[in-house]
mmCIF file of C-alpha atoms in Angstrom:
data_model
loop_
_atom_site.group_PDB
_atom_site.id
_atom_site.type_symbol
_atom_site.label_atom_id
_atom_site.label_comp_id
_atom_site.label_asym_id
_atom_site.label_seq_id
_atom_site.Cartn_x
_atom_site.Cartn_y
_atom_site.Cartn_z
ATOM 1 C CA UNK A 1 -8.205 77.444 144.234
ATOM 2 C CA UNK A 2 -6.523 74.700 142.211
ATOM 3 C CA UNK A 3 -8.348 73.504 139.124
ATOM 4 C CA UNK A 4 -10.522 70.439 139.576
ATOM 5 C CA UNK A 5 -11.240 67.746 137.024
ATOM 6 C CA UNK A 6 -13.408 64.675 136.528
ATOM 7 C CA UNK A 7 -11.486 62.260 138.727
ATOM 8 C CA UNK A 8 -11.273 64.909 141.476
ATOM 9 C CA UNK A 9 -15.066 64.963 141.491
ATOM 10 C CA UNK A 10 -15.324 61.185 141.828
ATOM 11 C CA UNK A 11 -12.763 61.179 144.635
ATOM 12 C CA UNK A 12 -14.237 64.116 146.569
ATOM 13 C CA UNK A 13 -18.022 63.916 146.112
ATOM 14 C CA UNK A 14 -19.209 61.796 149.039
ATOM 15 C CA UNK A 15 -22.970 62.281 148.682
ATOM 16 C CA UNK A 16 -25.122 59.504 147.292
ATOM 17 C CA UNK A 17 -27.493 60.085 144.399
ATOM 18 C CA UNK A 18 -30.383 60.281 146.861
ATOM 19 C CA UNK A 19 -28.607 63.119 148.655
ATOM 20 C CA UNK A 20 -27.420 64.970 145.537
ATOM 21 C CA UNK A 21 -29.371 64.147 142.374
ATOM 22 C CA UNK A 22 -27.743 63.057 139.130
ATOM 23 C CA UNK A 23 -26.166 65.989 137.260
ATOM 24 C CA UNK A 24 -24.240 66.629 134.009
ATOM 25 C CA UNK A 25 -20.925 65.891 135.734
ATOM 26 C CA UNK A 26 -22.248 62.431 136.617
ATOM 27 C CA UNK A 27 -23.201 61.935 132.978
ATOM 28 C CA UNK A 28 -19.629 62.829 132.000
ATOM 29 C CA UNK A 29 -18.254 60.306 134.490
ATOM 30 C CA UNK A 30 -20.400 57.461 133.182
ATOM 31 C CA UNK A 31 -19.728 58.234 129.523
ATOM 32 C CA UNK A 32 -16.040 57.731 130.340
ATOM 33 C CA UNK A 33 -16.666 54.657 132.497
ATOM 34 C CA UNK A 34 -18.331 53.183 129.429
ATOM 35 C CA UNK A 35 -14.902 53.194 127.766
ATOM 36 C CA UNK A 36 -13.819 50.516 130.266
ATOM 37 C CA UNK A 37 -14.506 47.236 128.483
ATOM 38 C CA UNK A 38 -16.617 44.958 130.662
ATOM 39 C CA UNK A 39 -16.724 41.988 128.261
ATOM 40 C CA UNK A 40 -16.727 38.755 130.234
ATOM 41 C CA UNK A 41 -17.684 40.595 133.424
ATOM 42 C CA UNK A 42 -20.850 42.576 132.662
ATOM 43 C CA UNK A 43 -23.806 40.516 131.443
ATOM 44 C CA UNK A 44 -25.835 40.972 128.279
ATOM 45 C CA UNK A 45 -29.422 42.301 128.395
ATOM 46 C CA UNK A 46 -31.730 40.005 130.363
ATOM 47 C CA UNK A 47 -34.167 37.774 128.498
ATOM 48 C CA UNK A 48 -36.721 37.655 131.315
ATOM 49 C CA UNK A 49 -40.003 39.614 130.939
ATOM 50 C CA UNK A 50 -39.396 43.326 131.446
ATOM 51 C CA UNK A 51 -41.840 43.856 134.372
ATOM 52 C CA UNK A 52 -40.234 40.961 136.242
ATOM 53 C CA UNK A 53 -36.726 42.257 135.567
ATOM 54 C CA UNK A 54 -37.591 45.705 136.944
ATOM 55 C CA UNK A 55 -39.352 44.270 140.002
ATOM 56 C CA UNK A 56 -36.420 42.043 140.895
ATOM 57 C CA UNK A 57 -34.003 44.952 140.484
ATOM 58 C CA UNK A 58 -35.958 47.081 142.935
ATOM 59 C CA UNK A 59 -35.952 44.521 145.740
ATOM 60 C CA UNK A 60 -32.681 42.673 145.065
ATOM 61 C CA UNK A 61 -30.293 44.930 143.194
ATOM 62 C CA UNK A 62 -27.505 42.336 143.258
ATOM 63 C CA UNK A 63 -29.403 40.525 140.524
ATOM 64 C CA UNK A 64 -29.091 43.545 138.230
ATOM 65 C CA UNK A 65 -25.543 43.434 136.989
ATOM 66 C CA UNK A 66 -22.197 43.909 138.729
ATOM 67 C CA UNK A 67 -20.357 46.758 140.416
ATOM 68 C CA UNK A 68 -17.188 48.603 139.405
ATOM 69 C CA UNK A 69 -15.235 46.388 141.796
ATOM 70 C CA UNK A 70 -15.918 43.455 139.474
ATOM 71 C CA UNK A 71 -14.096 45.264 136.667
ATOM 72 C CA UNK A 72 -10.972 45.623 138.820
ATOM 73 C CA UNK A 73 -11.028 41.849 139.254
ATOM 74 C CA UNK A 74 -11.264 41.184 135.494
ATOM 75 C CA UNK A 75 -8.773 38.557 134.347
ATOM 76 C CA UNK A 76 -7.706 40.716 131.396
ATOM 77 C CA UNK A 77 -7.452 43.873 133.504
ATOM 78 C CA UNK A 78 -4.624 45.452 131.496
ATOM 79 C CA UNK A 79 -6.698 45.273 128.298
ATOM 80 C CA UNK A 80 -10.000 46.741 129.479
ATOM 81 C CA UNK A 81 -9.138 50.426 128.965
ATOM 82 C CA UNK A 82 -10.073 50.885 125.319
ATOM 83 C CA UNK A 83 -10.144 54.659 124.855
ATOM 84 C CA UNK A 84 -7.509 57.090 123.649
ATOM 85 C CA UNK A 85 -6.584 57.952 127.263
ATOM 86 C CA UNK A 86 -6.162 54.566 129.001
ATOM 87 C CA UNK A 87 -4.240 55.876 132.007
ATOM 88 C CA UNK A 88 -7.002 58.369 132.812
ATOM 89 C CA UNK A 89 -9.559 55.553 132.562
ATOM 90 C CA UNK A 90 -7.543 53.380 134.918
ATOM 91 C CA UNK A 91 -7.373 56.146 137.521
ATOM 92 C CA UNK A 92 -11.099 56.736 137.061
ATOM 93 C CA UNK A 93 -11.936 53.071 137.674
ATOM 94 C CA UNK A 94 -10.086 52.939 140.987
ATOM 95 C CA UNK A 95 -11.802 56.157 142.067
ATOM 96 C CA UNK A 96 -15.214 54.712 141.148
ATOM 97 C CA UNK A 97 -14.589 51.592 143.204
ATOM 98 C CA UNK A 98 -13.782 53.706 146.285
ATOM 99 C CA UNK A 99 -16.535 56.287 145.763
ATOM 100 C CA UNK A 100 -19.576 56.300 148.083
ATOM 101 C CA UNK A 101 -21.471 57.861 145.195
ATOM 102 C CA UNK A 102 -20.620 55.334 142.472
ATOM 103 C CA UNK A 103 -19.465 52.106 144.076
ATOM 104 C CA UNK A 104 -22.976 50.661 144.458
ATOM 105 C CA UNK A 105 -24.130 51.379 140.905
ATOM 106 C CA UNK A 106 -25.115 48.208 139.071
ATOM 107 C CA UNK A 107 -23.661 47.736 135.582
ATOM 108 C CA UNK A 108 -25.665 45.618 133.163
ATOM 109 C CA UNK A 109 -26.899 45.105 129.610
ATOM 110 C CA UNK A 110 -23.513 45.148 127.883
ATOM 111 C CA UNK A 111 -23.588 44.911 124.117
ATOM 112 C CA UNK A 112 -20.409 45.099 122.064
ATOM 113 C CA UNK A 113 -20.460 44.780 118.273
ATOM 114 C CA UNK A 114 -17.366 45.085 116.099
ATOM 115 C CA UNK A 115 -17.041 44.185 112.434
ATOM 116 C CA UNK A 116 -14.048 45.455 110.525
ATOM 117 C CA UNK A 117 -15.445 44.573 107.105
ATOM 118 C CA UNK A 118 -18.553 46.742 107.531
ATOM 119 C CA UNK A 119 -16.747 49.444 109.584
ATOM 120 C CA UNK A 120 -19.012 48.789 112.586
ATOM 121 C CA UNK A 121 -17.977 49.642 116.139
ATOM 122 C CA UNK A 122 -20.669 49.803 118.806
ATOM 123 C CA UNK A 123 -20.749 49.310 122.553
ATOM 124 C CA UNK A 124 -23.165 50.330 125.287
ATOM 125 C CA UNK A 125 -24.163 49.372 128.805
ATOM 126 C CA UNK A 126 -26.476 50.554 131.569
ATOM 127 C CA UNK A 127 -25.754 51.913 135.054
ATOM 128 C CA UNK A 128 -28.546 51.665 137.632
ATOM 129 C CA UNK A 129 -29.010 53.240 141.067
ATOM 130 C CA UNK A 130 -31.499 50.859 142.561
ATOM 131 C CA UNK A 131 -32.309 48.772 145.597
ATOM 132 C CA UNK A 132 -34.736 48.532 148.532
ATOM 133 C CA UNK A 133 -33.077 51.457 150.340
ATOM 134 C CA UNK A 134 -32.843 53.770 147.325
ATOM 135 C CA UNK A 135 -35.274 56.695 147.314
ATOM 136 C CA UNK A 136 -34.829 57.901 143.738
ATOM 137 C CA UNK A 137 -33.841 55.030 141.435
ATOM 138 C CA UNK A 138 -32.556 55.775 137.949
ATOM 139 C CA UNK A 139 -30.837 54.070 135.039
ATOM 140 C CA UNK A 140 -28.321 55.670 132.695
ATOM 141 C CA UNK A 141 -27.751 54.074 129.294
ATOM 142 C CA UNK A 142 -24.214 54.941 128.186
ATOM 143 C CA UNK A 143 -23.083 54.655 124.577
ATOM 144 C CA UNK A 144 -19.359 54.228 124.064
ATOM 145 C CA UNK A 145 -17.413 56.649 121.907
ATOM 146 C CA UNK A 146 -14.928 55.600 119.257
ATOM 147 C CA UNK A 147 -12.153 53.401 120.579
ATOM 148 C CA UNK A 148 -8.650 53.241 119.135
ATOM 149 C CA UNK A 149 -9.433 50.742 116.367
ATOM 150 C CA UNK A 150 -9.245 52.282 112.912
ATOM 151 C CA UNK A 151 -12.454 50.579 111.706
ATOM 152 C CA UNK A 152 -14.413 52.602 114.246
ATOM 153 C CA UNK A 153 -12.901 55.827 112.961
ATOM 154 C CA UNK A 154 -13.816 54.795 109.428
ATOM 155 C CA UNK A 155 -17.430 54.458 110.587
ATOM 156 C CA UNK A 156 -17.253 58.042 111.866
ATOM 157 C CA UNK A 157 -16.348 59.205 108.365
ATOM 158 C CA UNK A 158 -19.120 57.040 106.933
ATOM 159 C CA UNK A 159 -21.544 59.266 108.862
ATOM 160 C CA UNK A 160 -20.707 61.977 106.344
ATOM 161 C CA UNK A 161 -21.627 59.686 103.459
ATOM 162 C CA UNK A 162 -24.862 58.073 104.628
ATOM 163 C CA UNK A 163 -27.938 59.169 106.606
ATOM 164 C CA UNK A 164 -27.432 56.202 108.948
ATOM 165 C CA UNK A 165 -24.521 53.930 109.778
ATOM 166 C CA UNK A 166 -24.612 50.500 111.384
ATOM 167 C CA UNK A 167 -23.736 51.702 114.885
ATOM 168 C CA UNK A 168 -26.672 54.137 114.835
ATOM 169 C CA UNK A 169 -29.100 51.409 113.770
ATOM 170 C CA UNK A 170 -27.788 49.134 116.510
ATOM 171 C CA UNK A 171 -28.086 51.974 119.056
ATOM 172 C CA UNK A 172 -31.777 52.454 118.303
ATOM 173 C CA UNK A 173 -32.529 48.730 118.568
ATOM 174 C CA UNK A 174 -30.459 48.457 121.747
ATOM 175 C CA UNK A 175 -32.292 51.293 123.515
ATOM 176 C CA UNK A 176 -35.672 49.840 122.588
ATOM 177 C CA UNK A 177 -34.552 46.458 123.949
ATOM 178 C CA UNK A 178 -32.999 47.488 127.265
ATOM 179 C CA UNK A 179 -35.162 50.435 128.337
ATOM 180 C CA UNK A 180 -38.094 48.211 129.444
ATOM 181 C CA UNK A 181 -35.662 46.140 131.547
ATOM 182 C CA UNK A 182 -34.215 49.067 133.482
ATOM 183 C CA UNK A 183 -35.685 50.473 136.698
ATOM 184 C CA UNK A 184 -36.290 54.079 137.677
ATOM 185 C CA UNK A 185 -35.916 57.314 135.766
ATOM 186 C CA UNK A 186 -34.287 56.730 132.385
ATOM 187 C CA UNK A 187 -31.410 58.805 130.981
ATOM 188 C CA UNK A 188 -29.117 58.229 128.024
ATOM 189 C CA UNK A 189 -25.814 59.767 127.040
ATOM 190 C CA UNK A 190 -22.412 59.513 125.479
ATOM 191 C CA UNK A 191 -19.233 61.336 124.599
ATOM 192 C CA UNK A 192 -18.024 61.920 121.028
ATOM 193 C CA UNK A 193 -19.509 59.246 118.750
ATOM 194 C CA UNK A 194 -21.276 57.904 121.857
ATOM 195 C CA UNK A 195 -23.169 61.182 122.183
ATOM 196 C CA UNK A 196 -24.195 60.951 118.537
ATOM 197 C CA UNK A 197 -25.469 57.404 119.119
ATOM 198 C CA UNK A 198 -27.323 58.429 122.281
ATOM 199 C CA UNK A 199 -29.152 61.244 120.532
ATOM 200 C CA UNK A 200 -29.835 59.132 117.443
ATOM 201 C CA UNK A 201 -31.322 56.372 119.602
ATOM 202 C CA UNK A 202 -33.434 58.803 121.633
ATOM 203 C CA UNK A 203 -34.788 60.487 118.496
ATOM 204 C CA UNK A 204 -35.614 57.277 116.639
ATOM 205 C CA UNK A 205 -36.669 54.814 119.370
ATOM 206 C CA UNK A 206 -40.281 53.829 119.969
ATOM 207 C CA UNK A 207 -42.598 56.495 121.332
ATOM 208 C CA UNK A 208 -43.041 54.691 124.646
ATOM 209 C CA UNK A 209 -39.308 54.591 125.315
ATOM 210 C CA UNK A 210 -38.812 58.201 124.203
ATOM 211 C CA UNK A 211 -41.533 59.425 126.544
ATOM 212 C CA UNK A 212 -39.749 57.752 129.432
ATOM 213 C CA UNK A 213 -36.399 59.456 128.784
ATOM 214 C CA UNK A 214 -35.764 62.249 131.299
ATOM 215 C CA UNK A 215 -32.473 63.579 129.852
ATOM 216 C CA UNK A 216 -30.139 63.001 126.933
ATOM 217 C CA UNK A 217 -26.503 64.014 127.448
ATOM 218 C CA UNK A 218 -24.335 64.698 124.379
ATOM 219 C CA UNK A 219 -20.737 65.547 125.229
ATOM 220 C CA UNK A 220 -18.684 67.052 122.393
ATOM 221 C CA UNK A 221 -20.553 64.848 119.936
ATOM 222 C CA UNK A 222 -20.730 65.298 116.158
ATOM 223 C CA UNK A 223 -24.065 66.043 114.549
ATOM 224 C CA UNK A 224 -25.746 64.202 111.707
ATOM 225 C CA UNK A 225 -25.786 63.945 107.962
ATOM 226 C CA UNK A 226 -28.318 66.548 106.715
ATOM 227 C CA UNK A 227 -30.553 63.721 105.493
ATOM 228 C CA UNK A 228 -30.702 61.918 108.844
ATOM 229 C CA UNK A 229 -33.287 64.063 110.670
ATOM 230 C CA UNK A 230 -35.468 67.069 109.925
ATOM 231 C CA UNK A 231 -35.656 69.855 112.502
ATOM 232 C CA UNK A 232 -39.145 68.611 113.372
ATOM 233 C CA UNK A 233 -37.687 65.291 114.523
ATOM 234 C CA UNK A 234 -36.054 67.053 117.489
ATOM 235 C CA UNK A 235 -39.304 68.546 118.786
ATOM 236 C CA UNK A 236 -40.377 65.513 120.906
ATOM 237 C CA UNK A 237 -37.163 65.847 122.937
ATOM 238 C CA UNK A 238 -37.362 69.623 123.374
ATOM 239 C CA UNK A 239 -35.895 70.718 126.693
ATOM 240 C CA UNK A 240 -34.524 67.263 127.495
ATOM 241 C CA UNK A 241 -31.192 67.325 125.641
ATOM 242 C CA UNK A 242 -28.056 68.669 127.339
ATOM 243 C CA UNK A 243 -25.324 69.260 124.800
ATOM 244 C CA UNK A 244 -21.831 70.591 125.492
ATOM 245 C CA UNK A 245 -18.527 71.326 123.754
ATOM 246 C CA UNK A 246 -15.131 72.561 125.004
ATOM 247 C CA UNK A 247 -14.027 76.025 123.928
ATOM 248 C CA UNK A 248 -11.839 74.762 121.068
ATOM 249 C CA UNK A 249 -14.183 71.982 120.014
ATOM 250 C CA UNK A 250 -13.398 70.142 116.791
ATOM 251 C CA UNK A 251 -15.504 66.978 116.974
ATOM 252 C CA UNK A 252 -18.593 68.701 118.363
ATOM 253 C CA UNK A 253 -18.566 71.190 115.473
ATOM 254 C CA UNK A 254 -18.802 68.531 112.782
ATOM 255 C CA UNK A 255 -22.024 67.969 110.827
ATOM 256 C CA UNK A 256 -25.416 69.353 111.849
ATOM 257 C CA UNK A 257 -27.444 69.520 115.056
ATOM 258 C CA UNK A 258 -29.996 72.281 115.795
ATOM 259 C CA UNK A 259 -29.753 71.857 119.576
ATOM 260 C CA UNK A 260 -27.760 74.632 121.225
ATOM 261 C CA UNK A 261 -24.762 73.627 123.294
ATOM 262 C CA UNK A 262 -23.078 75.038 126.389
ATOM 263 C CA UNK A 263 -19.336 75.690 126.319
ATOM 264 C CA UNK A 264 -16.993 74.168 128.893
ATOM 265 C CA UNK A 265 -13.527 75.410 129.857
ATOM 266 C CA UNK A 266 -10.721 72.954 129.116
ATOM 267 C CA UNK A 267 -7.120 73.196 130.278
ATOM 268 C CA UNK A 268 -5.855 71.368 127.176
ATOM 269 C CA UNK A 269 -5.084 72.767 123.738
ATOM 270 C CA UNK A 270 -6.470 71.945 120.312
ATOM 271 C CA UNK A 271 -7.841 68.468 119.699
ATOM 272 C CA UNK A 272 -6.713 67.367 123.183
ATOM 273 C CA UNK A 273 -9.693 69.340 124.535
ATOM 274 C CA UNK A 274 -11.885 66.521 123.270
ATOM 275 C CA UNK A 275 -10.844 64.541 126.347
ATOM 276 C CA UNK A 276 -13.414 64.987 129.111
ATOM 277 C CA UNK A 277 -10.585 64.546 131.603
ATOM 278 C CA UNK A 278 -9.299 67.993 130.579
ATOM 279 C CA UNK A 279 -12.609 69.750 131.319
ATOM 280 C CA UNK A 280 -12.509 72.014 134.341
ATOM 281 C CA UNK A 281 -14.860 71.781 137.315
ATOM 282 C CA UNK A 282 -15.705 74.008 140.240
ATOM 283 C CA UNK A 283 -17.150 73.133 143.633
ATOM 284 C CA UNK A 284 -19.694 75.238 145.470
ATOM 285 C CA UNK A 285 -19.735 74.850 149.248
ATOM 286 C CA UNK A 286 -17.248 73.113 151.498
ATOM 287 C CA UNK A 287 -18.540 69.590 152.019
ATOM 288 C CA UNK A 288 -21.320 67.245 150.993
ATOM 289 C CA UNK A 289 -23.285 68.040 154.122
ATOM 290 C CA UNK A 290 -23.879 71.747 153.531
ATOM 291 C CA UNK A 291 -25.206 71.726 150.007
ATOM 292 C CA UNK A 292 -21.898 71.440 148.186
ATOM 293 C CA UNK A 293 -22.348 71.048 144.472
ATOM 294 C CA UNK A 294 -20.090 70.511 141.503
ATOM 295 C CA UNK A 295 -20.447 71.796 137.983
ATOM 296 C CA UNK A 296 -18.318 72.488 134.948
ATOM 297 C CA UNK A 297 -16.612 75.825 134.439
ATOM 298 C CA UNK A 298 -18.528 77.438 131.583
ATOM 299 C CA UNK A 299 -17.672 80.022 128.940
ATOM 300 C CA UNK A 300 -20.031 82.196 126.928
ATOM 301 C CA UNK A 301 -19.372 80.383 123.642
ATOM 302 C CA UNK A 302 -16.700 78.396 121.776
ATOM 303 C CA UNK A 303 -13.675 80.223 120.409
ATOM 304 C CA UNK A 304 -13.928 81.831 116.967
ATOM 305 C CA UNK A 305 -11.794 79.101 115.406
ATOM 306 C CA UNK A 306 -14.111 76.413 116.692
ATOM 307 C CA UNK A 307 -17.197 78.241 115.441
ATOM 308 C CA UNK A 308 -15.577 78.700 112.037
ATOM 309 C CA UNK A 309 -14.749 75.009 111.768
ATOM 310 C CA UNK A 310 -18.375 74.015 111.208
ATOM 311 C CA UNK A 311 -18.670 76.381 108.254
ATOM 312 C CA UNK A 312 -15.321 75.271 106.843
ATOM 313 C CA UNK A 313 -16.272 71.590 106.866
ATOM 314 C CA UNK A 314 -19.766 72.322 105.560
ATOM 315 C CA UNK A 315 -18.400 74.274 102.577
ATOM 316 C CA UNK A 316 -15.821 71.579 101.887
ATOM 317 C CA UNK A 317 -18.434 68.795 101.902
ATOM 318 C CA UNK A 318 -20.799 70.860 99.748
ATOM 319 C CA UNK A 319 -18.035 71.234 97.157
ATOM 320 C CA UNK A 320 -18.203 67.488 96.458
ATOM 321 C CA UNK A 321 -21.002 65.202 95.406
ATOM 322 C CA UNK A 322 -21.678 61.926 97.232
ATOM 323 C CA UNK A 323 -19.460 59.875 94.918
ATOM 324 C CA UNK A 324 -16.537 62.278 95.351
ATOM 325 C CA UNK A 325 -16.906 62.192 99.136
ATOM 326 C CA UNK A 326 -16.819 58.414 99.037
ATOM 327 C CA UNK A 327 -13.620 58.412 96.965
ATOM 328 C CA UNK A 328 -11.972 60.862 99.362
ATOM 329 C CA UNK A 329 -12.834 58.747 102.406
ATOM 330 C CA UNK A 330 -11.641 55.561 100.691
ATOM 331 C CA UNK A 331 -8.373 57.245 99.714
ATOM 332 C CA UNK A 332 -7.871 58.639 103.222
ATOM 333 C CA UNK A 333 -8.183 55.253 104.890
ATOM 334 C CA UNK A 334 -6.106 53.563 102.220
ATOM 335 C CA UNK A 335 -3.387 56.085 103.076
ATOM 336 C CA UNK A 336 -3.777 55.396 106.794
ATOM 337 C CA UNK A 337 -3.407 51.683 106.106
ATOM 338 C CA UNK A 338 -0.332 52.379 103.974
ATOM 339 C CA UNK A 339 1.181 54.434 106.798
ATOM 340 C CA UNK A 340 1.515 51.348 108.979
ATOM 341 C CA UNK A 341 -0.586 52.877 111.757
ATOM 342 C CA UNK A 342 -1.668 50.201 114.232
ATOM 343 C CA UNK A 343 -4.577 52.199 115.619
ATOM 344 C CA UNK A 344 -5.974 55.734 115.760
ATOM 345 C CA UNK A 345 -3.472 56.825 118.405
ATOM 346 C CA UNK A 346 -0.628 56.483 115.899
ATOM 347 C CA UNK A 347 -2.411 59.004 113.667
ATOM 348 C CA UNK A 348 -3.843 61.438 116.207
ATOM 349 C CA UNK A 349 -0.579 61.777 118.120
ATOM 350 C CA UNK A 350 0.809 63.534 115.071
ATOM 351 C CA UNK A 351 -0.865 66.780 116.159
ATOM 352 C CA UNK A 352 -0.861 69.437 113.434
ATOM 353 C CA UNK A 353 1.443 67.208 111.346
ATOM 354 C CA UNK A 354 -1.257 64.567 110.938
ATOM 355 C CA UNK A 355 -2.232 65.787 107.466
ATOM 356 C CA UNK A 356 1.382 65.837 106.337
ATOM 357 C CA UNK A 357 1.797 62.281 107.619
ATOM 358 C CA UNK A 358 -1.286 61.183 105.688
ATOM 359 C CA UNK A 359 -0.059 62.838 102.504
ATOM 360 C CA UNK A 360 3.347 61.216 102.934
ATOM 361 C CA UNK A 361 1.635 57.838 103.208
ATOM 362 C CA UNK A 362 -0.438 58.590 100.095
ATOM 363 C CA UNK A 363 2.711 58.118 98.022
ATOM 364 C CA UNK A 364 2.046 54.388 98.353
ATOM 365 C CA UNK A 365 -1.386 54.681 96.709
ATOM 366 C CA UNK A 366 -2.189 54.444 93.033
ATOM 367 C CA UNK A 367 -2.110 57.686 91.060
ATOM 368 C CA UNK A 368 -5.878 58.298 91.090
ATOM 369 C CA UNK A 369 -6.273 57.755 94.845
ATOM 370 C CA UNK A 370 -3.192 59.842 95.587
ATOM 371 C CA UNK A 371 -4.481 62.711 93.459
ATOM 372 C CA UNK A 372 -7.965 62.504 94.995
ATOM 373 C CA UNK A 373 -6.636 62.714 98.531
ATOM 374 C CA UNK A 374 -4.109 65.465 97.881
ATOM 375 C CA UNK A 375 -6.656 67.656 96.111
ATOM 376 C CA UNK A 376 -9.233 67.138 98.877
ATOM 377 C CA UNK A 377 -6.826 68.012 101.702
ATOM 378 C CA UNK A 378 -5.512 71.054 99.823
ATOM 379 C CA UNK A 379 -9.085 72.224 99.199
ATOM 380 C CA UNK A 380 -9.999 71.814 102.877
ATOM 381 C CA UNK A 381 -6.904 73.716 103.990
ATOM 382 C CA UNK A 382 -7.574 76.511 101.496
ATOM 383 C CA UNK A 383 -11.183 76.896 102.661
ATOM 384 C CA UNK A 384 -9.964 77.046 106.260
ATOM 385 C CA UNK A 385 -7.446 79.754 105.376
ATOM 386 C CA UNK A 386 -10.066 81.820 103.566
ATOM 387 C CA UNK A 387 -12.866 81.449 106.123
ATOM 388 C CA UNK A 388 -10.932 81.308 109.374
ATOM 389 C CA UNK A 389 -7.612 82.932 108.558
ATOM 390 C CA UNK A 390 -4.141 81.631 107.810
ATOM 391 C CA UNK A 391 -3.178 81.344 111.482
ATOM 392 C CA UNK A 392 -6.037 78.960 112.162
ATOM 393 C CA UNK A 393 -5.374 77.022 108.961
ATOM 394 C CA UNK A 394 -1.754 76.705 110.039
ATOM 395 C CA UNK A 395 -2.828 75.372 113.443
ATOM 396 C CA UNK A 396 -4.997 72.655 111.885
ATOM 397 C CA UNK A 397 -3.064 71.850 108.708
ATOM 398 C CA UNK A 398 0.536 72.830 109.378
ATOM 399 C CA UNK A 399 0.931 75.083 106.362
ATOM 400 C CA UNK A 400 -0.637 72.816 103.734
ATOM 401 C CA UNK A 401 -2.771 75.756 102.612
ATOM 402 C CA UNK A 402 0.310 77.759 101.593
#
């Protein structure tokens, strides 16, 4: 049987959510749909009293947001695909519009915050299955991952430096604000940084909102600064967090999270496995009427290189104090700016040569910044070679460790 992927699922799954309940594959779909920018189409969180908002949604769902079809009609259609894989998002949107499973979802509560000066990039919205003919209503709060703007990637690195960054604080406040407005069972989730924000919000929101959360979905998401949460902080969500990584995960191995993850088979290689569109699916049964079900193709655990990455990064970070880490991050992004990169795609498309490109750009920095960055990258590459082997270090750093 030919391999199946996320868009195949949206195109082929004909059952409604009442017929086949929400599953992890649905969470993956909506975390990617969240990368489609609904500004100017999807409304902000309602200001009406929460009980009234939920009651209206149950009996007249058209008053709770818009559908995916509205996004296709957006005046700035060519600019709404903000992720690193815009063509995959475009194909996904057209599949969602045609899908009996997704086309009637209501999209609401959009919040988008971006501030380059403070390195803040946040976006989230809600998807609701609701209406007078719906048997099992639910709402899924989706937190957007990092888009292509470099300021958002800088905020990701700031997570190493501080227990909390602006996007995490906004995520907590956002969940507390919108949860009372949303009907049905409540779930939250995100991919990459979005998964980090979803889990942060679920762990730190008010008790009443946390008790209402049925599931948290974290897809190849980085963990947290060691000072962000104690292990005890995860106890209230025990058994309700679904966490996954692809077999060669990079992003999902960064920083700390005590929640075990499942491993998903990807058809891509290296960092490209971070794209959910490369994750493989399998279908059980022949059609929606005889109990067909979809799920990811799982592996026992991530590859050895992926498992080693967490220890490599941990040792590297432990080798520096907070001030040194800050200087390294500042130097890194000064080098990226000096490189002329317009957005993150210009950097990430360099593959294993990305570190060489950064070091080339560092020639335009002052002597102290250049030395700081070169020493830090060489140290990271050397730790990788020692802990994971020269072959793996070569794959990630292109021979810098030599």
